[in-house]
Coordinates of C-alpha atoms and ligand atoms in Angstrom, one line a residue:
X1 CA -4.6 175.6 -152.4
X2 CA -3.8 175.8 -149.0
X3 CA -5.6 173.9 -146.7
X4 CA -6.1 175.5 -143.6
X5 CA -6.7 172.9 -140.3
X6 CA -7.8 174.4 -137.2
X7 CA -5.6 173.7 -134.6
X8 CA -8.0 171.8 -132.6
X9 CA -9.2 170.0 -135.2
X10 CA -5.5 168.6 -136.6
X11 CA -4.6 168.0 -133.0
X12 CA -7.8 165.9 -132.7
X13 CA -7.2 164.0 -136.1
X14 CA -3.7 163.4 -134.9
X15 CA -5.0 161.7 -131.8
X16 CA -7.6 159.6 -133.4
X17 CA -4.9 158.4 -136.2
X18 CA -2.5 157.6 -133.5
X19 CA -4.8 155.6 -131.4
X20 CA -6.1 153.7 -134.1
X21 CA -2.5 152.6 -135.2
X22 CA -1.9 151.8 -131.5
X23 CA -5.2 149.7 -131.2
X24 CA -4.5 147.8 -134.7
X25 CA -0.7 147.2 -133.5
X26 CA -2.1 145.8 -130.1
X27 CA -4.2 143.3 -131.9
X28 CA -1.9 142.2 -134.4
X29 CA 1.2 141.6 -131.9
X30 CA 0.4 139.6 -129.5
X31 CA 2.6 140.4 -126.1
X32 CA 5.8 138.3 -125.8
X33 CA 5.9 135.5 -123.1
X34 CA 2.4 136.4 -121.7
X35 CA -0.2 136.5 -124.6
X36 CA -3.0 137.2 -122.4
X37 CA -4.8 138.8 -125.2
X38 CA -4.8 137.4 -128.7
X39 CA -6.7 138.5 -131.4
X40 CA -9.1 140.5 -128.6
X41 CA -9.8 137.1 -126.7
X42 CA -8.2 136.3 -122.9
X43 CA -6.8 133.0 -122.9
X44 CA -8.5 130.7 -120.4
X45 CA -5.2 129.6 -118.7
X46 CA -4.2 133.2 -118.3
X47 CA -8.1 134.3 -116.8
X48 CA -7.8 134.3 -112.9
X49 CA -12.0 134.1 -113.0
X50 CA -11.8 130.8 -114.6
X51 CA -12.2 127.7 -112.5
X52 CA -8.5 126.1 -112.1
X53 CA -9.8 123.1 -114.0
X54 CA -10.4 124.3 -117.2
X55 CA -7.3 126.7 -116.8
X56 CA -5.1 123.7 -116.1
X57 CA -6.8 122.1 -119.7
X58 CA -6.6 124.8 -121.6
X59 CA -2.8 125.4 -120.8
X60 CA -1.7 121.7 -121.3
X61 CA -3.2 121.8 -124.7
X62 CA -0.9 125.0 -125.7
X63 CA 1.8 123.1 -124.3
X64 CA 4.8 121.1 -126.9
X65 CA 6.0 118.0 -125.2
X66 CA 9.2 119.8 -124.6
X67 CA 7.6 122.6 -122.3
X68 CA 5.4 119.6 -120.6
X69 CA 8.8 117.7 -119.8
X70 CA 10.2 120.9 -118.4
X71 CA 7.5 121.0 -115.8
X72 CA 8.5 117.7 -114.8
X73 CA 12.4 119.0 -114.3
X74 CA 13.5 120.2 -111.3
X75 CA 16.9 121.8 -110.7
X76 CA 19.0 122.4 -107.9
X77 CA 20.0 126.5 -108.7
X78 CA 23.6 125.7 -108.5
X79 CA 23.7 123.2 -111.1
X80 CA 22.1 125.6 -114.0
X81 CA 24.9 126.0 -116.6
X82 CA 23.2 129.7 -117.3
X83 CA 20.3 131.0 -115.6
X84 CA 18.6 131.3 -119.4
X85 CA 18.3 127.3 -119.4
X86 CA 15.2 128.1 -117.0
X87 CA 13.5 129.5 -119.8
X88 CA 15.7 127.7 -122.8
X89 CA 14.5 124.3 -121.5
X90 CA 11.1 125.4 -119.9
X91 CA 12.2 124.1 -116.3
X92 CA 8.8 123.9 -114.0
X93 CA 10.7 124.2 -110.6
X94 CA 13.9 125.0 -109.0
X95 CA 15.2 124.1 -105.4
X96 CA 17.9 125.1 -103.0
X97 CA 18.9 121.6 -101.3
X98 CA 21.0 122.1 -97.9
X99 CA 22.9 125.5 -97.9
X100 CA 22.3 126.1 -101.6
X101 CA 22.3 130.1 -100.4
X102 CA 22.8 133.3 -102.0
X103 CA 25.7 135.6 -101.5
X104 CA 25.0 137.3 -99.1
X105 CA 23.0 134.8 -97.0
X106 CA 20.1 137.1 -96.3
X107 CA 16.3 137.4 -96.7
X108 CA 16.5 140.1 -99.2
X109 CA 18.9 138.3 -101.7
X110 CA 17.2 135.3 -101.5
X111 CA 14.0 137.1 -102.6
X112 CA 15.8 138.7 -105.2
X113 CA 17.4 135.6 -106.3
X114 CA 13.8 134.1 -106.7
X115 CA 12.2 136.8 -108.6
X116 CA 15.5 137.0 -111.0
X117 CA 14.6 133.5 -111.5
X118 CA 10.8 133.8 -112.0
X119 CA 11.5 136.8 -114.7
X120 CA 13.3 134.5 -116.8
X121 CA 10.5 131.5 -116.4
X122 CA 7.8 133.9 -117.3
X123 CA 9.9 135.0 -120.2
X124 CA 9.2 131.9 -122.0
X125 CA 6.5 131.1 -124.6
X126 CA 3.7 130.3 -122.5
X127 CA 5.3 132.1 -119.4
X128 CA 4.2 129.6 -116.8
X129 CA 5.8 130.4 -113.3
X130 CA 8.3 128.4 -111.7
X131 CA 7.4 126.8 -108.2
X132 CA 10.9 126.9 -105.9
X133 CA 11.4 124.4 -103.2
X134 CA 13.5 124.3 -100.0
X135 CA 14.0 122.2 -97.0
X136 CA 12.3 124.5 -94.5
X137 CA 12.2 121.2 -91.9
X138 CA 12.8 123.4 -88.6
X139 CA 11.8 127.1 -89.7
X140 CA 13.4 128.4 -92.9
X141 CA 16.8 127.0 -91.8
X142 CA 18.8 127.7 -94.7
X143 CA 18.4 131.5 -94.2
X144 CA 20.9 133.1 -91.7
X145 CA 18.8 135.2 -89.2
X146 CA 15.8 133.0 -89.9
X147 CA 13.8 131.5 -86.5
X148 CA 15.3 127.8 -85.9
X149 CA 12.7 125.8 -84.3
X150 CA 13.2 122.7 -82.7
X151 CA 13.8 119.5 -84.8
X152 CA 11.0 117.4 -85.2
X153 CA 12.0 114.7 -82.5
X154 CA 11.5 117.3 -80.0
X155 CA 8.1 118.9 -81.0
X156 CA 7.0 114.9 -80.9
X157 CA 8.0 115.4 -76.9
X158 CA 5.3 118.5 -76.8
X159 CA 2.4 116.1 -77.9
X160 CA 0.8 119.7 -78.8
X161 CA -0.8 119.3 -82.3
X162 CA -1.6 123.3 -81.8
X163 CA 1.7 124.2 -81.5
X164 CA 2.7 122.3 -84.6
X165 CA -0.1 124.8 -86.7
X166 CA 1.6 128.0 -85.3
X167 CA 5.2 126.7 -86.3
X168 CA 3.8 126.1 -89.5
X169 CA 2.5 129.4 -89.8
X170 CA 5.6 131.3 -88.8
X171 CA 7.5 129.0 -91.2
X172 CA 5.3 130.0 -94.1
X173 CA 5.7 133.6 -93.4
X174 CA 9.4 133.3 -93.6
X175 CA 9.7 131.1 -96.5
X176 CA 7.4 133.2 -98.2
X177 CA 9.3 136.5 -97.4
X178 CA 11.9 135.1 -99.2
X179 CA 9.7 134.2 -102.2
X180 CA 10.1 130.6 -102.0
X181 CA 6.7 128.7 -102.7
X182 CA 7.0 125.3 -101.2
X183 CA 9.0 123.5 -98.5
X184 CA 9.8 119.6 -98.5
X185 CA 8.4 119.4 -94.9
X186 CA 6.6 117.8 -92.8
X187 CA 8.5 114.3 -92.6
X188 CA 5.9 112.1 -91.4
X189 CA 9.2 109.2 -91.0
X190 CA 8.1 107.1 -88.1
X191 CA 11.4 106.5 -86.4
X192 CA 11.9 102.4 -85.3
X193 CA 15.5 102.5 -84.9
X194 CA 17.1 105.3 -83.3
X195 CA 20.8 104.1 -84.9
X196 CA 19.1 105.9 -88.3
X197 CA 20.4 109.0 -88.7
X198 CA 17.4 110.6 -89.5
X199 CA 15.7 109.8 -86.1
X200 CA 15.6 113.3 -85.2
X201 CA 13.5 114.4 -88.1
X202 CA 10.9 112.2 -87.1
X203 CA 8.2 113.1 -84.7
X204 CA 8.4 109.2 -82.8
X205 CA 8.2 105.9 -83.1
X206 CA 4.6 105.6 -83.0
X207 CA 2.6 106.8 -86.2
X208 CA 0.0 108.3 -83.4
X209 CA 2.4 111.6 -83.1
X210 CA 2.8 111.9 -86.8
X211 CA -0.8 111.6 -87.5
X212 CA -1.9 114.3 -84.8
X213 CA 0.7 116.6 -86.4
X214 CA -1.0 117.2 -89.8
X215 CA -1.9 120.4 -88.1
X216 CA 1.2 121.6 -89.3
X217 CA 0.5 121.2 -93.3
X218 CA -2.7 123.3 -92.3
X219 CA -0.2 125.9 -90.8
X220 CA 1.9 126.2 -93.7
X221 CA -1.0 125.7 -96.4
X222 CA -3.6 127.8 -94.4
X223 CA -6.8 127.5 -95.3
X224 CA -6.2 128.9 -99.1
X225 CA -3.0 128.4 -100.8
X226 CA -3.4 131.7 -102.6
X227 CA -2.9 133.5 -99.6
X228 CA 0.3 135.0 -99.7
X229 CA 1.6 134.3 -96.9
X230 CA 1.3 130.1 -97.0
X231 CA 3.4 128.1 -99.0
X232 CA 3.0 124.2 -100.3
X233 CA 4.0 121.6 -98.3
X234 CA 5.3 118.1 -98.5
X235 CA 4.5 115.0 -96.5
X236 CA 7.7 112.6 -96.8
X237 CA 9.3 110.2 -97.4
X238 CA 6.9 108.0 -98.8
X239 CA 7.0 105.3 -97.8
X240 CA 8.7 103.2 -94.7
X241 CA 11.8 105.8 -94.3
X242 CA 11.8 105.2 -90.7
X243 CA 11.5 101.4 -90.6
X244 CA 14.8 99.9 -92.4
X245 CA 16.6 97.2 -90.9
X246 CA 19.3 98.3 -88.6
X247 CA 18.0 102.1 -89.3
X248 CA 20.0 101.9 -92.5
X249 CA 19.6 105.4 -93.9
X250 CA 17.9 104.4 -97.6
X251 CA 17.9 100.7 -96.6
X252 CA 15.2 98.0 -96.7
X253 CA 12.1 97.9 -94.8
X254 CA 11.3 94.4 -94.3
X255 CA 7.9 94.1 -92.7
X256 CA 4.4 92.7 -94.0
X257 CA 2.1 95.2 -96.0
X258 CA 0.0 95.4 -92.6
X259 CA 2.9 96.7 -90.6
X260 CA 3.8 98.7 -93.2
X261 CA 0.1 100.3 -93.3
X262 CA -0.6 100.4 -89.6
X263 CA 3.1 102.2 -88.8
X264 CA 4.3 104.1 -91.9
X265 CA 1.2 104.6 -94.2
X266 CA -0.8 105.7 -91.0
X267 CA 0.3 109.4 -90.5
X268 CA -0.1 110.0 -94.3
X269 CA -3.9 109.6 -94.1
X270 CA -4.4 112.8 -91.9
X271 CA -1.9 114.5 -94.2
X272 CA -3.8 113.4 -97.4
X273 CA -6.9 114.5 -95.5
X274 CA -5.6 117.8 -94.7
X275 CA -4.8 118.3 -98.4
X276 CA -1.0 118.2 -98.3
X277 CA -0.3 119.6 -101.8
X278 CA 2.8 117.2 -102.4
X279 CA 4.8 114.2 -101.5
X280 CA 8.4 113.2 -101.6
X281 CA 9.1 109.5 -102.4
X282 CA 11.5 108.1 -99.8
X283 CA 15.4 106.5 -101.0
X284 CA 14.4 103.2 -99.2
X285 CA 13.0 100.0 -100.3
X286 CA 10.6 98.0 -99.2
X287 CA 10.8 94.2 -99.0
X288 CA 14.2 94.8 -101.5
X289 CA 12.2 97.2 -104.0
X290 CA 12.7 100.8 -104.4
X291 CA 10.3 102.9 -103.7
X292 CA 11.1 105.1 -106.4
X293 CA 9.9 102.3 -108.9
X294 CA 7.2 101.1 -106.9
X295 CA 4.3 101.3 -109.0
X296 CA 1.7 99.3 -106.2
X297 CA 2.5 102.0 -103.2
X298 CA 2.5 104.9 -105.6
X299 CA 0.1 104.5 -108.3
X300 CA -2.2 101.8 -106.9
X301 CA -1.9 102.7 -103.1
X302 CA -1.0 106.5 -103.0
X303 CA -2.9 107.7 -106.0
X304 CA -5.7 105.2 -106.2
X305 CA -6.7 103.8 -102.8
X306 CA -5.7 107.1 -100.8
X307 CA -7.0 109.3 -103.4
X308 CA -3.5 111.3 -103.2
X309 CA -4.3 114.5 -105.8
X310 CA -1.6 116.6 -105.5
X311 CA 1.9 115.8 -107.1
X312 CA 4.6 113.4 -106.3
X313 CA 8.3 114.6 -106.5
X314 CA 11.0 112.4 -106.2
X315 CA 14.2 112.6 -103.6
X316 CA 17.3 114.3 -104.9
X317 CA 18.8 111.9 -107.7
X318 CA 16.7 108.9 -106.0
X319 CA 15.8 107.6 -109.5
X320 CA 19.4 107.2 -110.2
X321 CA 19.8 104.4 -107.3
X322 CA 17.1 102.2 -109.7
X323 CA 18.5 99.4 -111.2
X324 CA 19.1 99.5 -114.7
X325 CA 20.6 102.2 -116.7
X326 CA 19.5 106.0 -116.6
X327 CA 16.8 105.3 -119.3
X328 CA 15.2 102.8 -117.4
X329 CA 15.4 104.8 -114.3
X330 CA 13.4 107.8 -115.9
X331 CA 11.0 105.2 -117.6
X332 CA 10.1 103.5 -114.4
X333 CA 9.8 106.1 -111.9
X334 CA 7.7 108.1 -113.8
X335 CA 5.2 104.8 -115.2
X336 CA 5.2 104.2 -110.9
X337 CA 3.5 107.7 -110.6
X338 CA 6.4 110.0 -109.9
X339 CA 5.4 113.4 -111.3
X340 CA 8.3 115.9 -111.2
X341 CA 11.8 114.7 -110.9
X342 CA 14.4 116.3 -108.6
X343 CA 17.5 115.7 -110.8
X344 CA 18.9 117.9 -109.8
X345 CA 21.9 118.4 -111.7
X346 CA 22.3 117.2 -115.2
X347 CA 18.7 118.2 -116.3
X348 CA 19.7 118.4 -120.0
X349 CA 20.1 114.5 -120.0
X350 CA 17.1 113.8 -117.9
X351 CA 15.0 115.8 -120.5
X352 CA 16.5 114.4 -123.5
X353 CA 16.3 110.9 -121.7
X354 CA 12.4 111.6 -121.0
X355 CA 11.7 112.7 -124.4
X356 CA 12.9 109.8 -126.1
X357 CA 10.8 107.5 -124.1
X358 CA 7.9 109.4 -124.8
X359 CA 8.4 109.4 -128.2
X360 CA 9.3 105.7 -128.6
X361 CA 6.4 104.9 -126.7
X362 CA 7.6 103.7 -123.3
X363 CA 5.5 106.2 -121.2
X364 CA 2.4 107.5 -122.4
X365 CA 1.5 110.8 -123.0
X366 CA -1.7 110.5 -120.8
X367 CA 0.9 109.9 -117.9
X368 CA 3.2 113.1 -119.3
X369 CA -0.2 115.2 -118.9
X370 CA -1.2 113.7 -115.8
X371 CA 2.1 114.7 -114.4
X372 CA 2.0 118.4 -115.5
X373 CA -2.0 118.6 -114.6
X374 CA -1.1 117.8 -110.9
X375 CA 2.0 120.2 -111.1
X376 CA 0.3 123.1 -112.8
X377 CA -2.9 122.9 -110.8
X378 CA -0.9 123.5 -107.5
X379 CA 0.8 126.6 -109.3
X380 CA -2.5 127.9 -110.0
X381 CA -3.9 126.8 -106.8
X382 CA -1.0 128.5 -105.2
X383 CA -1.5 132.1 -107.5
X384 CA 1.5 132.0 -109.0
X385 CA 0.2 132.9 -112.3
X386 CA -1.4 136.2 -110.9
X387 CA 1.5 136.7 -108.0
X388 CA 4.7 135.2 -109.7
X389 CA 7.0 137.5 -107.2
X390 CA 8.0 137.7 -103.7
X391 CA 5.5 139.3 -101.5
X392 CA 8.0 141.8 -99.5
X393 CA 5.6 142.3 -96.9
X394 CA 6.6 138.9 -95.4
X395 CA 10.3 139.8 -95.8
X396 CA 10.9 141.1 -92.3
X397 CA 9.2 138.1 -90.9
X398 CA 12.3 136.4 -90.7
X399 CA 13.7 135.9 -87.4
X400 CA 10.9 138.2 -86.2
X401 CA 11.0 138.4 -82.5
X402 CA 7.2 137.2 -82.6
X403 CA 8.5 133.9 -84.2
X404 CA 11.6 133.3 -81.8
X405 CA 8.8 133.8 -78.9
X406 CA 7.0 130.9 -80.5
X407 CA 9.9 128.9 -81.3
X408 CA 11.5 129.4 -77.6
X409 CA 7.9 128.2 -76.4
X410 CA 8.2 125.1 -78.2
X411 CA 11.9 124.5 -76.8
X412 CA 10.3 124.8 -73.5
X413 CA 7.3 122.1 -74.1
X414 CA 10.0 120.1 -75.8
X415 CA 12.3 119.2 -72.8
X416 CA 11.5 116.0 -71.0
X417 CA 12.7 115.6 -67.4
X418 CA 13.9 112.0 -66.8
X419 CA 15.1 112.1 -63.6
X420 CA 15.0 114.8 -60.4
X421 CA 16.8 113.4 -57.5
X422 CA 15.5 115.6 -54.4
X423 CA 13.8 117.5 -56.3
X424 CA 17.1 119.8 -57.5
X425 CA 15.3 121.3 -60.0
X426 CA 13.5 123.7 -60.8
X427 CA 16.9 125.5 -59.5
X428 CA 16.7 128.8 -57.6
X429 CA 17.7 132.1 -59.4
X430 CA 19.4 133.4 -56.6
X431 CA 22.1 130.3 -56.0
X432 CA 25.0 131.7 -55.1
X433 CA 27.6 130.0 -57.6
X434 CA 26.4 128.1 -60.5
X435 CA 29.0 125.9 -63.0
X436 CA 28.3 125.1 -66.6
X437 CA 29.9 122.9 -68.6
X438 CA 30.1 120.8 -71.7
X439 CA 30.4 121.5 -75.4
X440 CA 27.0 122.1 -76.1
X441 CA 26.1 124.8 -73.7
X442 CA 27.5 127.5 -75.8
X443 CA 26.9 126.7 -79.3
X444 CA 24.2 127.5 -81.6
X445 CA 25.6 125.4 -84.2
X446 CA 25.5 122.1 -81.9
X447 CA 21.9 123.0 -80.3
X448 CA 20.5 123.2 -83.9
X449 CA 21.7 120.3 -85.5
X450 CA 22.0 119.0 -89.1
X451 CA 19.8 121.3 -91.4
X452 CA 20.8 124.4 -90.1
X453 CA 22.8 126.9 -92.6
X454 CA 23.9 123.9 -94.4
X455 CA 23.1 120.7 -95.1
X456 CA 25.2 118.8 -92.2
X457 CA 24.9 121.9 -89.7
X458 CA 28.0 122.8 -87.9
X459 CA 29.4 124.2 -85.0
X460 CA 29.5 127.7 -83.8
X461 CA 27.7 130.9 -84.2
X462 CA 26.4 129.8 -87.1
X463 CA 23.2 132.2 -86.9
X464 CA 21.9 134.5 -84.4
X465 CA 20.3 132.9 -81.4
X466 CA 20.6 132.3 -77.9
X467 CA 22.7 129.8 -76.5
X468 CA 21.5 127.3 -73.7
X469 CA 24.6 129.1 -71.3
X470 CA 23.4 132.6 -72.3
X471 CA 19.8 131.2 -71.3
X472 CA 20.9 130.6 -68.0
X473 CA 23.2 133.4 -67.5
X474 CA 19.8 135.8 -68.1
X475 CA 17.7 133.7 -66.1
X476 CA 20.0 133.9 -62.9
X477 CA 20.0 137.1 -60.3
X478 CA 22.8 139.6 -60.7
X479 CA 24.1 138.5 -57.3
X480 CA 24.6 134.9 -58.8
X481 CA 28.2 133.8 -60.2
X482 CA 27.9 131.6 -63.5
X483 CA 31.2 130.3 -64.4
X484 CA 31.4 128.7 -68.2
X485 CA 34.2 125.9 -68.9
X486 CA 33.5 123.7 -71.6
X487 CA 35.7 121.1 -70.1
X488 CA 34.8 122.0 -66.5
X489 CA 38.1 123.3 -65.7
X490 CA 37.8 125.3 -62.5
X491 CA 35.3 123.3 -61.0
X492 CA 35.3 123.5 -56.9
X493 CA 33.1 122.1 -54.5
X494 CA 31.8 125.4 -53.0
X495 CA 29.8 125.6 -56.2
X496 CA 26.0 125.3 -55.6
X497 CA 25.0 122.8 -58.9
X498 CA 27.2 121.9 -61.9
X499 CA 25.0 122.5 -65.1
X500 CA 26.4 120.0 -67.8
X501 CA 25.6 120.4 -71.2
X502 CA 26.2 117.7 -73.4
X503 CA 25.2 115.5 -76.5
X504 CA 25.8 115.0 -80.3
X505 CA 27.2 117.1 -83.0
X506 CA 25.3 118.0 -85.8
X507 CA 24.9 115.6 -88.7
X508 CA 22.1 114.9 -91.4
X509 CA 20.7 111.8 -93.2
X510 CA 23.4 108.9 -93.8
X511 CA 26.2 110.7 -91.8
X512 CA 24.2 110.3 -88.6
X513 CA 23.6 106.4 -89.2
X514 CA 25.0 105.1 -85.7
X515 CA 25.4 101.1 -86.2
X516 CA 28.1 101.0 -83.4
X517 CA 28.6 102.4 -79.8
X518 CA 25.5 104.4 -78.8
X519 CA 27.0 106.0 -75.6
X520 CA 28.4 109.7 -74.8
X521 CA 31.3 111.1 -76.2
X522 CA 34.7 110.7 -74.5
X523 CA 35.0 114.4 -74.3
X524 CA 31.7 114.6 -72.6
X525 CA 32.3 111.6 -70.3
X526 CA 35.6 113.4 -69.0
X527 CA 33.6 116.2 -68.3
X528 CA 30.9 114.6 -66.2
X529 CA 34.1 112.4 -64.3
X530 CA 35.7 116.0 -63.5
X531 CA 32.3 117.1 -62.3
X532 CA 31.6 114.4 -60.4
X533 CA 35.0 114.3 -58.5
X534 CA 34.6 117.7 -57.5
X535 CA 31.5 116.3 -55.5
X536 CA 29.0 118.8 -57.0
X537 CA 25.4 118.3 -57.3
X538 CA 25.2 117.7 -61.3
X539 CA 22.2 118.7 -63.7
X540 CA 22.9 117.1 -67.3
X541 CA 21.0 118.7 -70.0
X542 CA 21.6 116.3 -73.2
X543 CA 21.2 117.9 -76.7
X544 CA 20.9 115.0 -78.9
X545 CA 18.7 113.9 -82.1
X546 CA 17.5 110.6 -80.3
X547 CA 17.9 108.7 -76.8
X548 CA 21.8 107.5 -76.0
X549 CA 22.8 105.0 -73.9
X550 CA 23.4 106.7 -70.4
X551 CA 22.8 103.8 -68.1
X552 CA 26.0 103.6 -66.4
X553 CA 26.3 107.4 -65.8
X554 CA 22.9 108.3 -64.6
X555 CA 23.4 107.0 -60.9
X556 CA 25.8 110.0 -60.8
X557 CA 23.6 112.8 -61.7
X558 CA 21.0 114.4 -59.4
X559 CA 18.8 115.6 -62.5
X560 CA 18.8 114.7 -66.2
X561 CA 16.6 116.4 -68.9
X562 CA 16.7 115.7 -72.6
X563 CA 16.4 118.6 -74.7
X564 CA 16.7 117.1 -78.5
X565 CA 17.9 120.0 -80.7
X566 CA 16.4 123.0 -79.5
X567 CA 17.3 125.4 -82.3
X568 CA 18.1 129.2 -82.1
X569 CA 16.1 130.1 -79.2
X570 CA 18.3 128.1 -76.5
X571 CA 16.6 130.7 -73.5
X572 CA 13.8 128.2 -73.6
X573 CA 15.6 125.6 -71.6
X574 CA 16.6 128.1 -68.4
X575 CA 13.1 128.9 -68.7
X576 CA 12.2 125.7 -67.3
X577 CA 15.5 124.6 -65.3
X578 CA 14.8 128.1 -62.9
X579 CA 11.4 127.5 -62.7
X580 CA 9.3 130.0 -64.9
X581 CA 7.8 127.1 -66.5
X582 CA 7.1 123.4 -65.6
X583 CA 8.2 120.3 -67.6
X584 CA 5.5 118.9 -69.7
X585 CA 7.3 117.0 -72.4
X586 CA 7.0 113.1 -72.7
X587 CA 9.2 110.9 -74.6
X588 CA 8.4 110.3 -78.1
X589 CA 11.0 107.3 -78.2
X590 CA 11.5 104.7 -75.8
X591 CA 14.7 105.3 -74.1
X592 CA 17.2 102.1 -74.3
X593 CA 18.9 100.6 -71.3
X594 CA 21.7 99.2 -73.8
X595 CA 22.7 99.2 -77.4
X596 CA 21.7 95.8 -77.9
X597 CA 17.8 96.6 -77.1
X598 CA 18.0 98.5 -80.0
X599 CA 15.3 98.5 -82.1
X600 CA 12.9 99.0 -78.7
X601 CA 9.4 100.3 -79.0
X602 CA 6.4 100.8 -77.5
X603 CA 4.2 97.4 -77.8
X604 CA 7.4 94.9 -78.2
X605 CA 6.7 92.1 -76.3
X606 CA 9.9 92.2 -74.2
X607 CA 9.6 95.8 -73.4
X608 CA 12.5 96.8 -70.6
X609 CA 13.4 100.3 -71.6
X610 CA 15.1 102.9 -69.3
X611 CA 12.8 104.8 -69.7
X612 CA 9.2 104.1 -71.5
X613 CA 7.7 105.8 -74.3
X614 CA 5.5 108.8 -73.0
X615 CA 7.6 109.0 -70.0
X616 CA 8.3 112.6 -68.4
X617 CA 8.6 114.3 -65.0
X618 CA 7.0 117.2 -63.7
X619 CA 8.1 119.2 -60.6
X620 CA 6.0 118.7 -57.4
Ligands
GLC701 C1 17.4 115.0 -99.4 C2 16.4 114.4 -98.2 C3 15.3 115.0 -98.4 C4 15.5 116.3 -99.2 C5 15.9 116.6 -100.6 C6 16.1 118.0 -100.9 O1 18.6 113.7 -99.9 O2 16.3 112.9 -98.7 O3 14.5 114.8 -97.2 O4 14.1 117.3 -98.9 O5 17.3 115.4 -100.4 O6 17.4 118.7 -100.3

């Protein structure tokens, strides 16, 4: 018997049969990597409508010890043995240390790199997204073409918290545009000794400035971390990094607890109240005890007394400096309250060591769970589970004119006028002949300082921007002749003014420690001498990360401006030099007369600086 099936009937039956098969399969075979629906139920941690604490506890309850340890492990991308290790070891975080950039170093390549790493992280069993950190400490400074803002010491001179919020917002957009979720900034260091190589990363010698600059955290994190234009901020380095004896980077801060609280802990109060999402621990010690193992200052004070509820990250390989073997380094740092370890290289050794310490009962599982819960809470707040990939709408903001305009305004406000004999400033834009000299006049790298494209920074055209010389050339009238010679060759007495732009070459961290002579470099002194011999009025612009000893030269200068480390928008210097804007900056650091006076800080009993903290002239 032949069964004739009506065409429409057979097609309909076929469709129903297929639909049934698909439905059964979808129920039986949970999707790999992201088991958002198992046996028909949505897992709480995958449910964006669920409360974050519930999502965290649900996820933690599903995690193996290896997955928990992976979340506590941060690796610099350069040290990945293979990208697949991100999933194999359930890595929770990657970073780019200074200069750890993709090739080519373009915003798009950064975003592609980030998305590639993220896709691997999401392929692991529970699909926990990475959180990627970077030192965007004066703009997104590792990225070629990004806006580079003045370093913190210059921002300290502005005394403008609202400006800091603007800078935070602009920086967050540029960082987010490359996919990255987290910056290791702001440094809340209170630099008490300008011999410290990281003085320029400090907002100044008195905690009042850093305390008022919690606004940059509001700029970076916004009112909702879920906003694609916001990133996680880091207050660093907890605590006392700027108070070491002799300004020795990673040295020993030998002061009373009351001084530690009044000077170095003070800025963290506003930062914590502003909801800063992470805090980085300092390499330094307090009265001989390394901060990375300091149970009292981390567990009792920071997490207990101050109630910090974000997560705590170590500094780069800093736990290795703890006394004892690596097992005790891991044990002591995590038991002291550090939640994530910036290993950043030998992550397999770290993971194996941590697993052993837990399995043998020397680190409690409750400590591990606390660390993982803190880290996951920020990942959920950032929206990484729902939007793990780069939001490319912000990629075009990297180095945008709008951001460069903010940076140029910051440069203007950061300048401090320390001498203006005969009111030589502001200069006329219609001068006949202007001579510009000095090694820091036409050098984007020098005016950006350390943490610029590379960790230590470097000279030359390292990234697009406007040098101080270019700013001068753009400011004057077409009838004005501007002659530039780095060494001052060609100066003659018929020049109306010599603008001498001198100062420091880039450095970062301990490489900038300056235990010896604190005066100007010989090449700068030689240029100044040549200008002096020509008998031309001299305007000195000092490009430096800190005050330097200029007492013996100052008398020869008609005007003296401290420009700190202005970054890519050097045009801001000419804006004020030629009177489009007035000086508003004031010193965030006391200016010593001699090297022997260092350290010298406002409030010292014998206080006799060349220029006092808070000093700054304006045009009449
Ligand atoms: C560095 C610095 C720290 C930075 C970290 C990652 O050594 O001390 O400020 O955030 O390593 O680059």
